[in-house]
């Protein structure tokens, strides 16, 4: 790692993340290349179902920094993974995209949960990964909630461009990170400084999966026909992945998922919907989870 990357890697996490991490229990499952790392909050009562959170690309469990406490307060046990190749989890033995982490995730979840199905919530790259995982192993989840997920095949071309940053000096890297947060993650640019920037910087410097391409395909749409559980979708109405194409996304889900229950748009919000509008997101997520639970 270069000196400038080391400077960024040492940028402090916000106090909110440090408090959450201190309140969690850490579980590690081993595979050939190292550990898959999970953070857990809350207790699981008899008969309850854990909520499992998959973060987005170049992320970690901290993509859910503004949601975990509220979910736990709503009575749910929350499991947030660092996907293989991100955060504190080891890179997978082969591959540099979602298809390379499906089996390590499957093995990790079976070790932790046994035959118990979870309520699986995936954000962005994590949503695409969740759909691919359940297409291969549908027994893992009772229901699936996709948040800002890509790869639905409705966008004719890429709707955003990000700036490369690893070759830049430290101040140039920080400028690029701010640009990228504005271009992709946040509709309200006033939120970039502080908590969002610190979380983002701490995450991107630990990304060991930098040759990802599947998010720009229709792999999620092609995976969903094999997902038998209820599927819900939540997006920011101004998600930079889709822009004006957001209006055709719900039909694409209805065409792909056998048990699609609906899509909810959160107004005045971009791609990182659970960070930008945490209360509105919580309400949408709890509605989706309750609907899927009633249906089983």
Short mmCIF file of C-alpha atoms in Angstrom, two decimals:
data_model
loop_
_atom_site.label_atom_id
_atom_site.label_comp_id
_atom_site.label_asym_id
_atom_site.label_seq_id
_atom_site.Cartn_x
_atom_site.Cartn_y
_atom_site.Cartn_z
CA UNK A 1 0.00 0.00 0.00
CA UNK A 2 1.37 3.44 -0.90
CA UNK A 3 1.94 6.19 1.62
CA UNK A 4 -1.07 8.18 0.41
CA UNK A 5 -3.32 5.12 0.75
CA UNK A 6 -1.97 4.53 4.25
CA UNK A 7 -2.98 8.08 5.18
CA UNK A 8 -6.51 7.45 3.95
CA UNK A 9 -6.72 4.06 5.59
CA UNK A 10 -6.06 5.78 8.93
CA UNK A 11 -8.86 8.30 8.54
CA UNK A 12 -10.90 7.76 11.71
CA UNK A 13 -14.24 6.07 11.54
CA UNK A 14 -17.04 8.26 12.87
CA UNK A 15 -17.96 7.84 16.52
CA UNK A 16 -21.29 6.32 15.49
CA UNK A 17 -19.48 3.43 13.78
CA UNK A 18 -17.13 2.92 16.71
CA UNK A 19 -20.05 2.73 19.14
CA UNK A 20 -21.90 0.25 16.92
CA UNK A 21 -18.83 -1.92 16.53
CA UNK A 22 -18.23 -1.95 20.29
CA UNK A 23 -21.85 -3.01 20.87
CA UNK A 24 -21.64 -5.92 18.41
CA UNK A 25 -20.59 -9.52 18.71
CA UNK A 26 -18.10 -10.59 16.05
CA UNK A 27 -18.34 -14.00 14.38
CA UNK A 28 -15.74 -15.38 11.99
CA UNK A 29 -16.12 -18.37 9.70
CA UNK A 30 -13.00 -19.79 8.10
CA UNK A 31 -12.36 -20.90 4.54
CA UNK A 32 -9.22 -21.62 2.55
CA UNK A 33 -8.15 -18.00 2.09
CA UNK A 34 -9.09 -16.64 5.53
CA UNK A 35 -12.17 -15.52 7.44
CA UNK A 36 -15.58 -14.16 6.59
CA UNK A 37 -16.33 -11.57 9.28
CA UNK A 38 -19.81 -10.84 10.66
CA UNK A 39 -21.03 -8.29 13.19
CA UNK A 40 -24.18 -9.15 15.16
CA UNK A 41 -26.53 -7.04 17.26
CA UNK A 42 -29.43 -8.21 19.40
CA UNK A 43 -30.67 -11.58 20.58
CA UNK A 44 -32.65 -14.10 18.57
CA UNK A 45 -35.80 -15.20 20.37
CA UNK A 46 -37.23 -18.66 19.79
CA UNK A 47 -39.07 -18.78 16.48
CA UNK A 48 -37.65 -15.49 15.23
CA UNK A 49 -35.75 -14.98 11.99
CA UNK A 50 -32.41 -13.14 11.77
CA UNK A 51 -32.06 -10.18 9.42
CA UNK A 52 -28.91 -10.51 7.32
CA UNK A 53 -27.46 -7.42 5.64
CA UNK A 54 -25.20 -7.50 2.56
CA UNK A 55 -23.38 -4.20 1.87
CA UNK A 56 -22.60 -2.56 -1.45
CA UNK A 57 -19.48 -2.63 -3.61
CA UNK A 58 -16.28 -1.20 -2.10
CA UNK A 59 -18.11 -1.29 1.22
CA UNK A 60 -18.41 -3.09 4.53
CA UNK A 61 -21.00 -3.53 7.27
CA UNK A 62 -20.73 0.25 7.82
CA UNK A 63 -22.93 0.87 4.76
CA UNK A 64 -25.72 0.16 7.28
CA UNK A 65 -24.39 2.54 9.93
CA UNK A 66 -27.66 4.51 10.22
CA UNK A 67 -29.97 1.47 10.23
CA UNK A 68 -28.62 -1.21 12.55
CA UNK A 69 -29.70 0.34 15.85
CA UNK A 70 -33.21 1.00 14.55
CA UNK A 71 -33.59 -2.56 13.26
CA UNK A 72 -32.39 -3.94 16.58
CA UNK A 73 -34.76 -1.58 18.43
CA UNK A 74 -37.59 -2.98 16.30
CA UNK A 75 -36.86 -6.37 17.83
CA UNK A 76 -34.78 -7.93 15.06
CA UNK A 77 -31.46 -9.66 15.47
CA UNK A 78 -29.16 -8.09 12.87
CA UNK A 79 -26.24 -9.83 11.15
CA UNK A 80 -24.08 -7.60 8.93
CA UNK A 81 -21.32 -9.28 6.93
CA UNK A 82 -18.18 -7.94 5.38
CA UNK A 83 -18.51 -9.71 2.04
CA UNK A 84 -15.42 -11.71 0.98
CA UNK A 85 -12.86 -9.32 -0.50
CA UNK A 86 -14.21 -6.28 1.37
CA UNK A 87 -13.82 -4.79 4.83
CA UNK A 88 -12.18 -7.22 7.23
CA UNK A 89 -13.07 -10.38 5.28
CA UNK A 90 -10.47 -12.22 3.23
CA UNK A 91 -10.66 -12.19 -0.56
CA UNK A 92 -12.18 -15.29 -2.17
CA UNK A 93 -9.88 -18.04 -3.51
CA UNK A 94 -10.74 -17.20 -7.11
CA UNK A 95 -12.57 -14.52 -9.04
CA UNK A 96 -12.91 -10.78 -8.48
CA UNK A 97 -16.68 -10.36 -8.71
CA UNK A 98 -19.92 -11.57 -7.13
CA UNK A 99 -19.72 -15.00 -8.74
CA UNK A 100 -16.48 -15.64 -6.84
CA UNK A 101 -18.02 -15.05 -3.41
CA UNK A 102 -21.25 -17.06 -3.70
CA UNK A 103 -19.86 -20.34 -2.36
CA UNK A 104 -17.81 -18.80 0.48
CA UNK A 105 -20.97 -16.94 1.55
CA UNK A 106 -23.09 -20.06 1.32
CA UNK A 107 -20.65 -22.04 3.45
CA UNK A 108 -20.41 -19.22 5.99
CA UNK A 109 -24.17 -18.87 6.33
CA UNK A 110 -24.75 -22.61 6.67
CA UNK A 111 -22.12 -22.75 9.40
CA UNK A 112 -23.71 -19.86 11.29
CA UNK A 113 -27.42 -20.50 10.74
CA UNK A 114 -27.64 -24.20 9.95
CA UNK A 115 -31.00 -24.99 8.31
CA UNK A 116 -32.59 -21.75 9.57
CA UNK A 117 -33.61 -19.38 6.76
CA UNK A 118 -32.91 -15.66 7.16
CA UNK A 119 -34.53 -12.47 5.97
CA UNK A 120 -31.88 -11.29 3.50
CA UNK A 121 -31.43 -7.59 2.65
CA UNK A 122 -28.89 -6.64 0.00
CA UNK A 123 -27.72 -3.16 -0.95
CA UNK A 124 -26.39 -2.40 -4.45
CA UNK A 125 -23.64 -4.96 -5.26
CA UNK A 126 -24.83 -6.84 -2.17
CA UNK A 127 -28.34 -7.02 -3.62
CA UNK A 128 -27.04 -8.47 -6.86
CA UNK A 129 -24.94 -10.92 -4.84
CA UNK A 130 -27.95 -11.89 -2.73
CA UNK A 131 -30.03 -12.64 -5.82
CA UNK A 132 -27.26 -14.77 -7.30
CA UNK A 133 -26.76 -16.56 -3.98
CA UNK A 134 -30.45 -17.44 -3.62
CA UNK A 135 -30.67 -18.57 -7.23
CA UNK A 136 -28.04 -21.18 -6.35
CA UNK A 137 -29.19 -21.85 -2.76
CA UNK A 138 -32.83 -20.77 -2.36
CA UNK A 139 -33.16 -22.45 1.04
CA UNK A 140 -30.99 -19.78 2.70
CA UNK A 141 -33.66 -17.07 2.84
CA UNK A 142 -37.29 -16.73 3.87
CA UNK A 143 -37.53 -13.51 1.87
CA UNK A 144 -35.30 -11.09 -0.05
CA UNK A 145 -35.28 -7.29 0.00
CA UNK A 146 -33.20 -5.64 -2.72
CA UNK A 147 -32.02 -2.08 -2.04
CA UNK A 148 -30.62 -0.03 -4.91
CA UNK A 149 -29.65 -3.22 -6.72
CA UNK A 150 -28.00 -3.03 -10.17
CA UNK A 151 -27.93 -5.57 -13.02
CA UNK A 152 -31.63 -5.59 -13.94
CA UNK A 153 -30.96 -5.01 -17.64
CA UNK A 154 -33.11 -1.90 -18.07
CA UNK A 155 -30.42 0.76 -18.53
CA UNK A 156 -29.10 1.11 -22.11
CA UNK A 157 -25.75 2.47 -20.98
CA UNK A 158 -23.91 3.34 -17.79
CA UNK A 159 -25.54 6.35 -16.12
CA UNK A 160 -22.53 7.66 -14.17
CA UNK A 161 -18.73 7.82 -14.26
CA UNK A 162 -16.44 7.65 -11.27
CA UNK A 163 -12.97 9.10 -10.87
CA UNK A 164 -9.94 6.87 -10.38
CA UNK A 165 -8.09 7.81 -7.21
CA UNK A 166 -5.44 5.28 -6.18
CA UNK A 167 -2.73 6.95 -8.30
CA UNK A 168 -3.36 10.41 -6.81
CA UNK A 169 -1.68 12.16 -3.87
CA UNK A 170 -3.66 12.22 -0.65
CA UNK A 171 -5.47 15.53 -1.26
CA UNK A 172 -6.36 14.47 -4.79
CA UNK A 173 -7.72 11.17 -3.52
CA UNK A 174 -10.00 12.98 -1.08
CA UNK A 175 -11.32 15.22 -3.86
CA UNK A 176 -12.01 12.13 -5.98
CA UNK A 177 -13.84 10.44 -3.10
CA UNK A 178 -16.08 13.49 -2.68
CA UNK A 179 -16.77 13.52 -6.42
CA UNK A 180 -17.63 9.80 -6.42
CA UNK A 181 -19.98 10.12 -3.47
CA UNK A 182 -21.79 12.90 -5.32
CA UNK A 183 -21.83 11.08 -8.65
CA UNK A 184 -23.15 7.76 -7.38
CA UNK A 185 -24.11 7.54 -3.74
CA UNK A 186 -25.84 10.67 -2.42
CA UNK A 187 -28.51 12.91 -3.94
CA UNK A 188 -28.11 15.46 -1.11
CA UNK A 189 -24.51 16.59 -1.51
CA UNK A 190 -24.56 18.36 1.84
CA UNK A 191 -24.30 14.90 3.44
CA UNK A 192 -20.93 14.10 1.87
CA UNK A 193 -18.70 15.62 4.54
CA UNK A 194 -18.30 13.98 7.90
CA UNK A 195 -19.87 10.59 8.52
CA UNK A 196 -20.43 9.59 4.88
CA UNK A 197 -16.94 10.55 3.73
CA UNK A 198 -15.25 8.82 6.66
CA UNK A 199 -17.21 5.61 6.12
CA UNK A 200 -16.56 5.70 2.38
CA UNK A 201 -12.81 6.27 2.66
CA UNK A 202 -12.37 3.55 5.27
CA UNK A 203 -14.19 1.15 2.99
CA UNK A 204 -12.73 1.85 -0.44
CA UNK A 205 -9.10 1.49 0.64
CA UNK A 206 -9.90 -2.09 1.79
CA UNK A 207 -11.56 -3.14 -1.49
CA UNK A 208 -9.66 -6.16 -2.89
CA UNK A 209 -12.29 -6.82 -5.61
CA UNK A 210 -11.55 -4.00 -8.01
CA UNK A 211 -12.22 -5.69 -11.36
CA UNK A 212 -15.94 -6.09 -10.94
CA UNK A 213 -18.07 -5.96 -14.09
CA UNK A 214 -21.24 -7.97 -13.37
CA UNK A 215 -23.11 -4.94 -12.00
CA UNK A 216 -23.21 -3.56 -15.56
CA UNK A 217 -24.91 -6.67 -16.94
CA UNK A 218 -28.39 -8.16 -16.46
CA UNK A 219 -27.17 -10.92 -14.12
CA UNK A 220 -29.68 -10.10 -11.36
CA UNK A 221 -32.62 -10.20 -13.78
CA UNK A 222 -31.34 -13.56 -15.04
CA UNK A 223 -30.94 -14.90 -11.48
CA UNK A 224 -34.32 -13.90 -10.05
CA UNK A 225 -36.44 -16.52 -11.90
CA UNK A 226 -34.74 -19.16 -9.72
CA UNK A 227 -35.48 -17.24 -6.47
CA UNK A 228 -38.66 -18.72 -5.04
CA UNK A 229 -39.10 -16.60 -1.90
CA UNK A 230 -40.95 -13.26 -1.74
CA UNK A 231 -38.91 -10.41 -3.25
CA UNK A 232 -39.30 -6.70 -2.45
CA UNK A 233 -37.34 -3.74 -3.84
CA UNK A 234 -36.51 -0.37 -2.26
CA UNK A 235 -34.79 2.43 -4.18
CA UNK A 236 -34.10 6.10 -3.86
CA UNK A 237 -36.25 7.91 -6.42
CA UNK A 238 -33.13 9.68 -7.73
CA UNK A 239 -30.84 6.64 -7.78
CA UNK A 240 -27.88 7.46 -10.05
CA UNK A 241 -27.75 3.87 -11.32
CA UNK A 242 -31.03 4.34 -13.16
CA UNK A 243 -31.98 8.03 -13.36
CA UNK A 244 -34.93 8.33 -15.79
CA UNK A 245 -34.98 4.54 -16.22
CA UNK A 246 -36.17 4.06 -12.65
CA UNK A 247 -39.73 4.15 -13.99
CA UNK A 248 -39.38 0.83 -15.84
CA UNK A 249 -37.60 -1.00 -13.04
CA UNK A 250 -40.67 -2.29 -11.21
CA UNK A 251 -41.95 -4.05 -14.32
CA UNK A 252 -38.54 -5.61 -14.84
CA UNK A 253 -38.74 -7.08 -11.35
CA UNK A 254 -42.29 -8.28 -11.93
CA UNK A 255 -41.15 -10.02 -15.11
CA UNK A 256 -38.14 -11.67 -13.44
CA UNK A 257 -39.10 -12.66 -9.87
CA UNK A 258 -41.80 -15.35 -9.50
CA UNK A 259 -42.99 -13.92 -6.16
CA UNK A 260 -42.31 -10.22 -6.57
CA UNK A 261 -44.27 -8.18 -4.00
CA UNK A 262 -43.56 -4.64 -5.12
CA UNK A 263 -41.10 -1.77 -5.25
CA UNK A 264 -41.04 1.30 -3.03
CA UNK A 265 -39.34 4.56 -4.04
CA UNK A 266 -38.02 6.89 -1.34
CA UNK A 267 -38.36 10.47 -2.54
CA UNK A 268 -35.56 13.06 -2.46
CA UNK A 269 -32.99 10.32 -2.17
CA UNK A 270 -30.19 8.77 -4.20
CA UNK A 271 -28.46 5.41 -4.37
CA UNK A 272 -27.37 5.09 -0.72
CA UNK A 273 -30.99 5.31 0.35
CA UNK A 274 -30.57 3.75 3.80
CA UNK A 275 -27.97 6.37 4.72
CA UNK A 276 -29.61 9.39 3.13
CA UNK A 277 -33.16 8.81 4.43
CA UNK A 278 -32.78 6.31 7.29
CA UNK A 279 -36.23 6.75 8.83
CA UNK A 280 -38.07 6.51 5.52
CA UNK A 281 -35.93 3.52 4.61
CA UNK A 282 -36.62 1.81 7.95
CA UNK A 283 -40.35 2.21 7.46
CA UNK A 284 -40.16 0.80 3.92
CA UNK A 285 -37.98 -2.09 5.02
CA UNK A 286 -40.21 -3.03 7.95
CA UNK A 287 -43.25 -2.95 5.67
CA UNK A 288 -41.50 -5.24 3.20
CA UNK A 289 -40.37 -7.66 5.89
CA UNK A 290 -43.84 -7.79 7.46
CA UNK A 291 -45.46 -8.44 4.09
CA UNK A 292 -43.08 -11.26 3.29
CA UNK A 293 -43.52 -12.77 6.75
CA UNK A 294 -47.32 -12.80 6.45
CA UNK A 295 -47.07 -14.56 3.12
CA UNK A 296 -45.11 -17.58 4.37
#
